Amino acid sequence: MDSTTRITRECTINELNPILRDAMRAHIAQYHLGPIEDDILMCCETTSIRQKTGLFGGTEESISAAFVTPQWLVWADSIKRNAASIGAGQLKQINIRDYEKTAMQAVIPDMGINVTGRYTDVNKTGAVFIGLGPQADGKKFIQILEEAIKKATTYH
């Protein structure tokens, strides 16, 4: 069975891997999200090393990043440091689920969040997994995101 090791660190958007940072900024500009970098509650970067087993075994490294503002979740992922795939969603239009609290955790142990909802770049509802490491920064990101979603979806 394949296994994945993840290391998550809190950082500023300027400290992100340039591939991820530049792709996130291009996405923000393309979808006219405005100056959301000014409102970042937390930004983090995760390095994932997947150890594959079997005939085509070996290791595969990927790097991902995510940040949350009071209104947005933005994420990026790059495998083997190639071009990044990007996504963003308004907090009031997404739901998250801590992967460790799902039934799949017993089958495929991992840490991160499942994000479902409407994203900036799709017309339909989608689902994405954002992997996070077991370090304090990964857990802190989930907590801050949960609190931000609660605030964004509460009517005053």
mmCIF file of N, CA, C and O in Angstrom, residues 38-101:
data_model
loop_
_atom_site.group_PDB
_atom_site.id
_atom_site.type_symbol
_atom_site.label_atom_id
_atom_site.label_comp_id
_atom_site.label_asym_id
_atom_site.label_seq_id
_atom_site.Cartn_x
_atom_site.Cartn_y
_atom_site.Cartn_z
ATOM 1 N N ASP A 38 -4.331 40.979 1.479
ATOM 2 C CA ASP A 38 -4.276 41.887 2.637
ATOM 3 C C ASP A 38 -5.021 41.325 3.845
ATOM 4 O O ASP A 38 -4.794 41.773 4.972
ATOM 5 N N ASP A 39 -5.918 40.364 3.607
ATOM 6 C CA ASP A 39 -6.786 39.851 4.666
ATOM 7 C C ASP A 39 -6.460 38.423 5.094
ATOM 8 O O ASP A 39 -7.285 37.769 5.739
ATOM 9 N N ILE A 40 -5.292 37.908 4.733
ATOM 10 C CA ILE A 40 -4.963 36.510 5.035
ATOM 11 C C ILE A 40 -4.933 36.279 6.546
ATOM 12 O O ILE A 40 -4.226 36.975 7.280
ATOM 13 N N LEU A 41 -5.730 35.293 6.983
ATOM 14 C CA LEU A 41 -5.748 34.886 8.390
ATOM 15 C C LEU A 41 -4.621 33.891 8.663
ATOM 16 O O LEU A 41 -4.030 33.899 9.736
ATOM 17 N N MET A 42 -4.370 33.013 7.697
ATOM 18 C CA MET A 42 -3.259 32.057 7.798
ATOM 19 C C MET A 42 -2.930 31.531 6.415
ATOM 20 O O MET A 42 -3.820 31.297 5.600
ATOM 21 N N CYS A 43 -1.648 31.339 6.185
ATOM 22 C CA CYS A 43 -1.142 30.768 4.941
ATOM 23 C C CYS A 43 -0.192 29.636 5.327
ATOM 24 O O CYS A 43 0.561 29.765 6.303
ATOM 25 N N CYS A 44 -0.229 28.533 4.591
ATOM 26 C CA CYS A 44 0.685 27.438 4.883
ATOM 27 C C CYS A 44 1.089 26.722 3.603
ATOM 28 O O CYS A 44 0.424 26.832 2.578
ATOM 29 N N GLU A 45 2.211 26.020 3.705
ATOM 30 C CA GLU A 45 2.751 25.252 2.586
ATOM 31 C C GLU A 45 3.007 23.832 3.081
ATOM 32 O O GLU A 45 3.502 23.645 4.189
ATOM 33 N N THR A 46 2.663 22.848 2.265
ATOM 34 C CA THR A 46 2.825 21.447 2.634
ATOM 35 C C THR A 46 3.648 20.725 1.584
ATOM 36 O O THR A 46 3.349 20.801 0.389
ATOM 37 N N THR A 47 4.677 20.031 2.042
ATOM 38 C CA THR A 47 5.455 19.153 1.170
ATOM 39 C C THR A 47 4.974 17.736 1.427
ATOM 40 O O THR A 47 4.904 17.298 2.582
ATOM 41 N N SER A 48 4.608 17.026 0.361
ATOM 42 C CA SER A 48 4.121 15.647 0.476
ATOM 43 C C SER A 48 5.060 14.725 -0.278
ATOM 44 O O SER A 48 5.395 14.989 -1.436
ATOM 45 N N ILE A 49 5.457 13.650 0.372
ATOM 46 C CA ILE A 49 6.292 12.642 -0.269
ATOM 47 C C ILE A 49 5.520 11.331 -0.242
ATOM 48 O O ILE A 49 5.239 10.784 0.835
ATOM 49 N N ARG A 50 5.170 10.870 -1.414
ATOM 50 C CA ARG A 50 4.371 9.650 -1.544
ATOM 51 C C ARG A 50 5.296 8.504 -1.934
ATOM 52 O O ARG A 50 5.972 8.566 -2.962
ATOM 53 N N GLN A 51 5.321 7.480 -1.105
ATOM 54 C CA GLN A 51 6.122 6.291 -1.375
ATOM 55 C C GLN A 51 5.201 5.265 -2.046
ATOM 56 O O GLN A 51 4.279 4.755 -1.427
ATOM 57 N N LYS A 52 5.453 5.041 -3.342
ATOM 58 C CA LYS A 52 4.631 4.092 -4.093
ATOM 59 C C LYS A 52 5.235 2.693 -3.981
ATOM 60 O O LYS A 52 6.448 2.537 -3.972
ATOM 61 N N THR A 53 4.360 1.709 -3.926
ATOM 62 C CA THR A 53 4.812 0.321 -3.872
ATOM 63 C C THR A 53 4.413 -0.374 -5.161
ATOM 64 O O THR A 53 3.709 0.184 -5.997
ATOM 65 N N GLY A 54 4.871 -1.583 -5.330
ATOM 66 C CA GLY A 54 4.492 -2.362 -6.500
ATOM 67 C C GLY A 54 5.443 -2.165 -7.668
ATOM 68 O O GLY A 54 6.532 -1.603 -7.553
ATOM 69 N N LEU A 55 5.019 -2.616 -8.824
ATOM 70 C CA LEU A 55 5.833 -2.609 -10.037
ATOM 71 C C LEU A 55 6.324 -1.219 -10.411
ATOM 72 O O LEU A 55 7.457 -1.040 -10.843
ATOM 73 N N PHE A 56 5.486 -0.221 -10.262
ATOM 74 C CA PHE A 56 5.864 1.151 -10.611
ATOM 75 C C PHE A 56 6.162 1.971 -9.353
ATOM 76 O O PHE A 56 5.823 3.131 -9.253
ATOM 77 N N GLY A 57 6.805 1.337 -8.374
ATOM 78 C CA GLY A 57 7.118 1.980 -7.111
ATOM 79 C C GLY A 57 8.115 3.116 -7.259
ATOM 80 O O GLY A 57 8.645 3.389 -8.324
ATOM 81 N N GLY A 58 8.365 3.760 -6.153
ATOM 82 C CA GLY A 58 9.271 4.899 -6.125
ATOM 83 C C GLY A 58 8.658 6.002 -5.292
ATOM 84 O O GLY A 58 7.660 5.800 -4.599
ATOM 85 N N THR A 59 9.261 7.161 -5.355
ATOM 86 C CA THR A 59 8.722 8.281 -4.597
ATOM 87 C C THR A 59 8.242 9.376 -5.537
ATOM 88 O O THR A 59 8.774 9.554 -6.632
ATOM 89 N N GLU A 60 7.230 10.077 -5.091
ATOM 90 C CA GLU A 60 6.677 11.207 -5.841
ATOM 91 C C GLU A 60 6.509 12.356 -4.854
ATOM 92 O O GLU A 60 5.867 12.202 -3.828
ATOM 93 N N GLU A 61 7.109 13.483 -5.173
ATOM 94 C CA GLU A 61 7.014 14.642 -4.288
ATOM 95 C C GLU A 61 6.076 15.672 -4.882
ATOM 96 O O GLU A 61 6.092 15.935 -6.084
ATOM 97 N N SER A 62 5.258 16.246 -4.024
ATOM 98 C CA SER A 62 4.391 17.347 -4.443
ATOM 99 C C SER A 62 4.452 18.426 -3.369
ATOM 100 O O SER A 62 4.835 18.170 -2.228
ATOM 101 N N ILE A 63 4.088 19.615 -3.786
ATOM 102 C CA ILE A 63 4.068 20.733 -2.860
ATOM 103 C C ILE A 63 2.731 21.444 -3.039
ATOM 104 O O ILE A 63 2.227 21.555 -4.158
ATOM 105 N N SER A 64 2.145 21.851 -1.931
ATOM 106 C CA SER A 64 0.855 22.528 -2.012
ATOM 107 C C SER A 64 0.844 23.682 -1.022
ATOM 108 O O SER A 64 1.679 23.768 -0.123
ATOM 109 N N ALA A 65 -0.097 24.564 -1.229
ATOM 110 C CA ALA A 65 -0.242 25.722 -0.355
ATOM 111 C C ALA A 65 -1.715 26.071 -0.260
ATOM 112 O O ALA A 65 -2.506 25.750 -1.147
ATOM 113 N N ALA A 66 -2.052 26.733 0.819
ATOM 114 C CA ALA A 66 -3.424 27.211 0.995
ATOM 115 C C ALA A 66 -3.389 28.427 1.903
ATOM 116 O O ALA A 66 -2.513 28.549 2.750
ATOM 117 N N PHE A 67 -4.337 29.319 1.664
ATOM 118 C CA PHE A 67 -4.527 30.405 2.608
ATOM 119 C C PHE A 67 -6.004 30.688 2.754
ATOM 120 O O PHE A 67 -6.808 30.388 1.879
ATOM 121 N N VAL A 68 -6.333 31.240 3.909
ATOM 122 C CA VAL A 68 -7.722 31.553 4.224
ATOM 123 C C VAL A 68 -7.809 33.022 4.628
ATOM 124 O O VAL A 68 -6.927 33.543 5.307
ATOM 125 N N THR A 69 -8.868 33.671 4.143
ATOM 126 C CA THR A 69 -9.198 35.039 4.530
ATOM 127 C C THR A 69 -10.590 34.974 5.172
ATOM 128 O O THR A 69 -11.218 33.907 5.178
ATOM 129 N N PRO A 70 -11.120 36.071 5.646
ATOM 130 C CA PRO A 70 -12.481 36.027 6.195
ATOM 131 C C PRO A 70 -13.546 35.641 5.164
ATOM 132 O O PRO A 70 -14.654 35.258 5.546
ATOM 133 N N GLN A 71 -13.223 35.709 3.862
ATOM 134 C CA GLN A 71 -14.212 35.377 2.831
ATOM 135 C C GLN A 71 -13.792 34.271 1.869
ATOM 136 O O GLN A 71 -14.646 33.704 1.194
ATOM 137 N N TRP A 72 -12.499 33.955 1.771
ATOM 138 C CA TRP A 72 -12.005 33.045 0.741
ATOM 139 C C TRP A 72 -11.079 31.968 1.285
ATOM 140 O O TRP A 72 -10.330 32.196 2.220
ATOM 141 N N LEU A 73 -11.113 30.811 0.615
ATOM 142 C CA LEU A 73 -10.100 29.770 0.752
ATOM 143 C C LEU A 73 -9.462 29.648 -0.626
ATOM 144 O O LEU A 73 -10.168 29.496 -1.629
ATOM 145 N N VAL A 74 -8.141 29.737 -0.687
ATOM 146 C CA VAL A 74 -7.405 29.612 -1.946
ATOM 147 C C VAL A 74 -6.357 28.528 -1.751
ATOM 148 O O VAL A 74 -5.685 28.485 -0.716
ATOM 149 N N TRP A 75 -6.218 27.634 -2.735
ATOM 150 C CA TRP A 75 -5.254 26.550 -2.629
ATOM 151 C C TRP A 75 -4.559 26.318 -3.970
ATOM 152 O O TRP A 75 -5.081 26.674 -5.017
ATOM 153 N N ALA A 76 -3.383 25.702 -3.889
ATOM 154 C CA ALA A 76 -2.597 25.379 -5.078
ATOM 155 C C ALA A 76 -1.840 24.085 -4.817
ATOM 156 O O ALA A 76 -1.489 23.779 -3.679
ATOM 157 N N ASP A 77 -1.564 23.341 -5.886
ATOM 158 C CA ASP A 77 -0.869 22.065 -5.766
ATOM 159 C C ASP A 77 0.018 21.883 -6.992
ATOM 160 O O ASP A 77 -0.402 22.176 -8.115
ATOM 161 N N SER A 78 1.235 21.404 -6.786
ATOM 162 C CA SER A 78 2.159 21.156 -7.882
ATOM 163 C C SER A 78 2.873 19.832 -7.642
ATOM 164 O O SER A 78 3.499 19.639 -6.597
ATOM 165 N N ILE A 79 2.768 18.927 -8.598
ATOM 166 C CA ILE A 79 3.456 17.640 -8.513
ATOM 167 C C ILE A 79 4.778 17.757 -9.249
ATOM 168 O O ILE A 79 4.827 18.259 -10.378
ATOM 169 N N LYS A 80 5.841 17.306 -8.600
ATOM 170 C CA LYS A 80 7.194 17.360 -9.170
ATOM 171 C C LYS A 80 7.572 18.773 -9.599
ATOM 172 O O LYS A 80 8.284 18.971 -10.572
ATOM 173 N N ARG A 81 7.024 19.756 -8.890
ATOM 174 C CA ARG A 81 7.317 21.178 -9.125
ATOM 175 C C ARG A 81 6.988 21.622 -10.551
ATOM 176 O O ARG A 81 7.625 22.495 -11.122
ATOM 177 N N ASN A 82 5.954 20.999 -11.120
ATOM 178 C CA ASN A 82 5.446 21.417 -12.423
ATOM 179 C C ASN A 82 4.400 22.501 -12.227
ATOM 180 O O ASN A 82 4.151 22.932 -11.110
ATOM 181 N N ALA A 83 3.762 22.915 -13.291
ATOM 182 C CA ALA A 83 2.716 23.942 -13.212
ATOM 183 C C ALA A 83 1.690 23.551 -12.147
ATOM 184 O O ALA A 83 1.375 22.383 -11.960
ATOM 185 N N ALA A 84 1.197 24.538 -11.466
ATOM 186 C CA ALA A 84 0.290 24.304 -10.345
ATOM 187 C C ALA A 84 -1.163 24.304 -10.784
ATOM 188 O O ALA A 84 -1.548 25.012 -11.706
ATOM 189 N N SER A 85 -1.959 23.483 -10.106
ATOM 190 C CA SER A 85 -3.410 23.565 -10.261
ATOM 191 C C SER A 85 -3.912 24.396 -9.084
ATOM 192 O O SER A 85 -3.423 24.276 -7.963
ATOM 193 N N ILE A 86 -4.876 25.266 -9.360
ATOM 194 C CA ILE A 86 -5.327 26.252 -8.393
ATOM 195 C C ILE A 86 -6.832 26.152 -8.207
ATOM 196 O O ILE A 86 -7.560 25.834 -9.138
ATOM 197 N N GLY A 87 -7.272 26.495 -7.027
ATOM 198 C CA GLY A 87 -8.694 26.593 -6.765
ATOM 199 C C GLY A 87 -8.950 27.650 -5.709
ATOM 200 O O GLY A 87 -8.059 28.002 -4.933
ATOM 201 N N ALA A 88 -10.159 28.155 -5.690
ATOM 202 C CA ALA A 88 -10.572 29.121 -4.678
ATOM 203 C C ALA A 88 -12.076 29.013 -4.509
ATOM 204 O O ALA A 88 -12.801 28.697 -5.459
ATOM 205 N N GLY A 89 -12.523 29.257 -3.320
ATOM 206 C CA GLY A 89 -13.957 29.247 -3.062
ATOM 207 C C GLY A 89 -14.306 30.228 -1.963
ATOM 208 O O GLY A 89 -13.532 30.408 -1.015
ATOM 209 N N GLN A 90 -15.443 30.877 -2.128
ATOM 210 C CA GLN A 90 -15.933 31.745 -1.064
ATOM 211 C C GLN A 90 -16.348 30.868 0.109
ATOM 212 O O GLN A 90 -17.012 29.842 -0.089
ATOM 213 N N LEU A 91 -15.985 31.265 1.297
ATOM 214 C CA LEU A 91 -16.281 30.451 2.475
ATOM 215 C C LEU A 91 -17.769 30.183 2.628
ATOM 216 O O LEU A 91 -18.164 29.106 3.082
ATOM 217 N N LYS A 92 -18.609 31.124 2.230
ATOM 218 C CA LYS A 92 -20.054 30.925 2.361
ATOM 219 C C LYS A 92 -20.606 29.944 1.332
ATOM 220 O O LYS A 92 -21.757 29.542 1.415
ATOM 221 N N GLN A 93 -19.768 29.525 0.357
ATOM 222 C CA GLN A 93 -20.217 28.589 -0.673
ATOM 223 C C GLN A 93 -19.515 27.231 -0.608
ATOM 224 O O GLN A 93 -19.665 26.417 -1.511
ATOM 225 N N ILE A 94 -18.735 27.001 0.451
ATOM 226 C CA ILE A 94 -18.044 25.718 0.575
ATOM 227 C C ILE A 94 -18.312 25.097 1.939
ATOM 228 O O ILE A 94 -18.721 25.777 2.883
ATOM 229 N N ASN A 95 -18.058 23.812 2.015
ATOM 230 C CA ASN A 95 -18.078 23.073 3.269
ATOM 231 C C ASN A 95 -16.758 22.334 3.365
ATOM 232 O O ASN A 95 -16.210 21.903 2.343
ATOM 233 N N ILE A 96 -16.262 22.175 4.575
ATOM 234 C CA ILE A 96 -15.056 21.386 4.749
ATOM 235 C C ILE A 96 -15.317 20.269 5.740
ATOM 236 O O ILE A 96 -16.217 20.366 6.582
ATOM 237 N N ARG A 97 -14.520 19.235 5.609
ATOM 238 C CA ARG A 97 -14.596 18.117 6.547
ATOM 239 C C ARG A 97 -13.181 17.676 6.845
ATOM 240 O O ARG A 97 -12.401 17.415 5.929
ATOM 241 N N ASP A 98 -12.842 17.634 8.099
ATOM 242 C CA ASP A 98 -11.540 17.166 8.530
ATOM 243 C C ASP A 98 -11.423 15.694 8.133
ATOM 244 O O ASP A 98 -12.224 14.858 8.562
ATOM 245 N N TYR A 99 -10.437 15.366 7.294
ATOM 246 C CA TYR A 99 -10.289 14.005 6.772
ATOM 247 C C TYR A 99 -10.135 12.991 7.897
ATOM 248 O O TYR A 99 -10.639 11.871 7.799
ATOM 249 N N GLU A 100 -9.466 13.371 8.983
ATOM 250 C CA GLU A 100 -9.262 12.440 10.096
ATOM 251 C C GLU A 100 -10.576 12.005 10.742
ATOM 252 O O GLU A 100 -10.606 10.998 11.430
ATOM 253 N N LYS A 101 -11.646 12.757 10.502
ATOM 254 C CA LYS A 101 -12.947 12.434 11.094
ATOM 255 C C LYS A 101 -13.864 11.698 10.113
ATOM 256 O O LYS A 101 -15.043 11.521 10.386
#
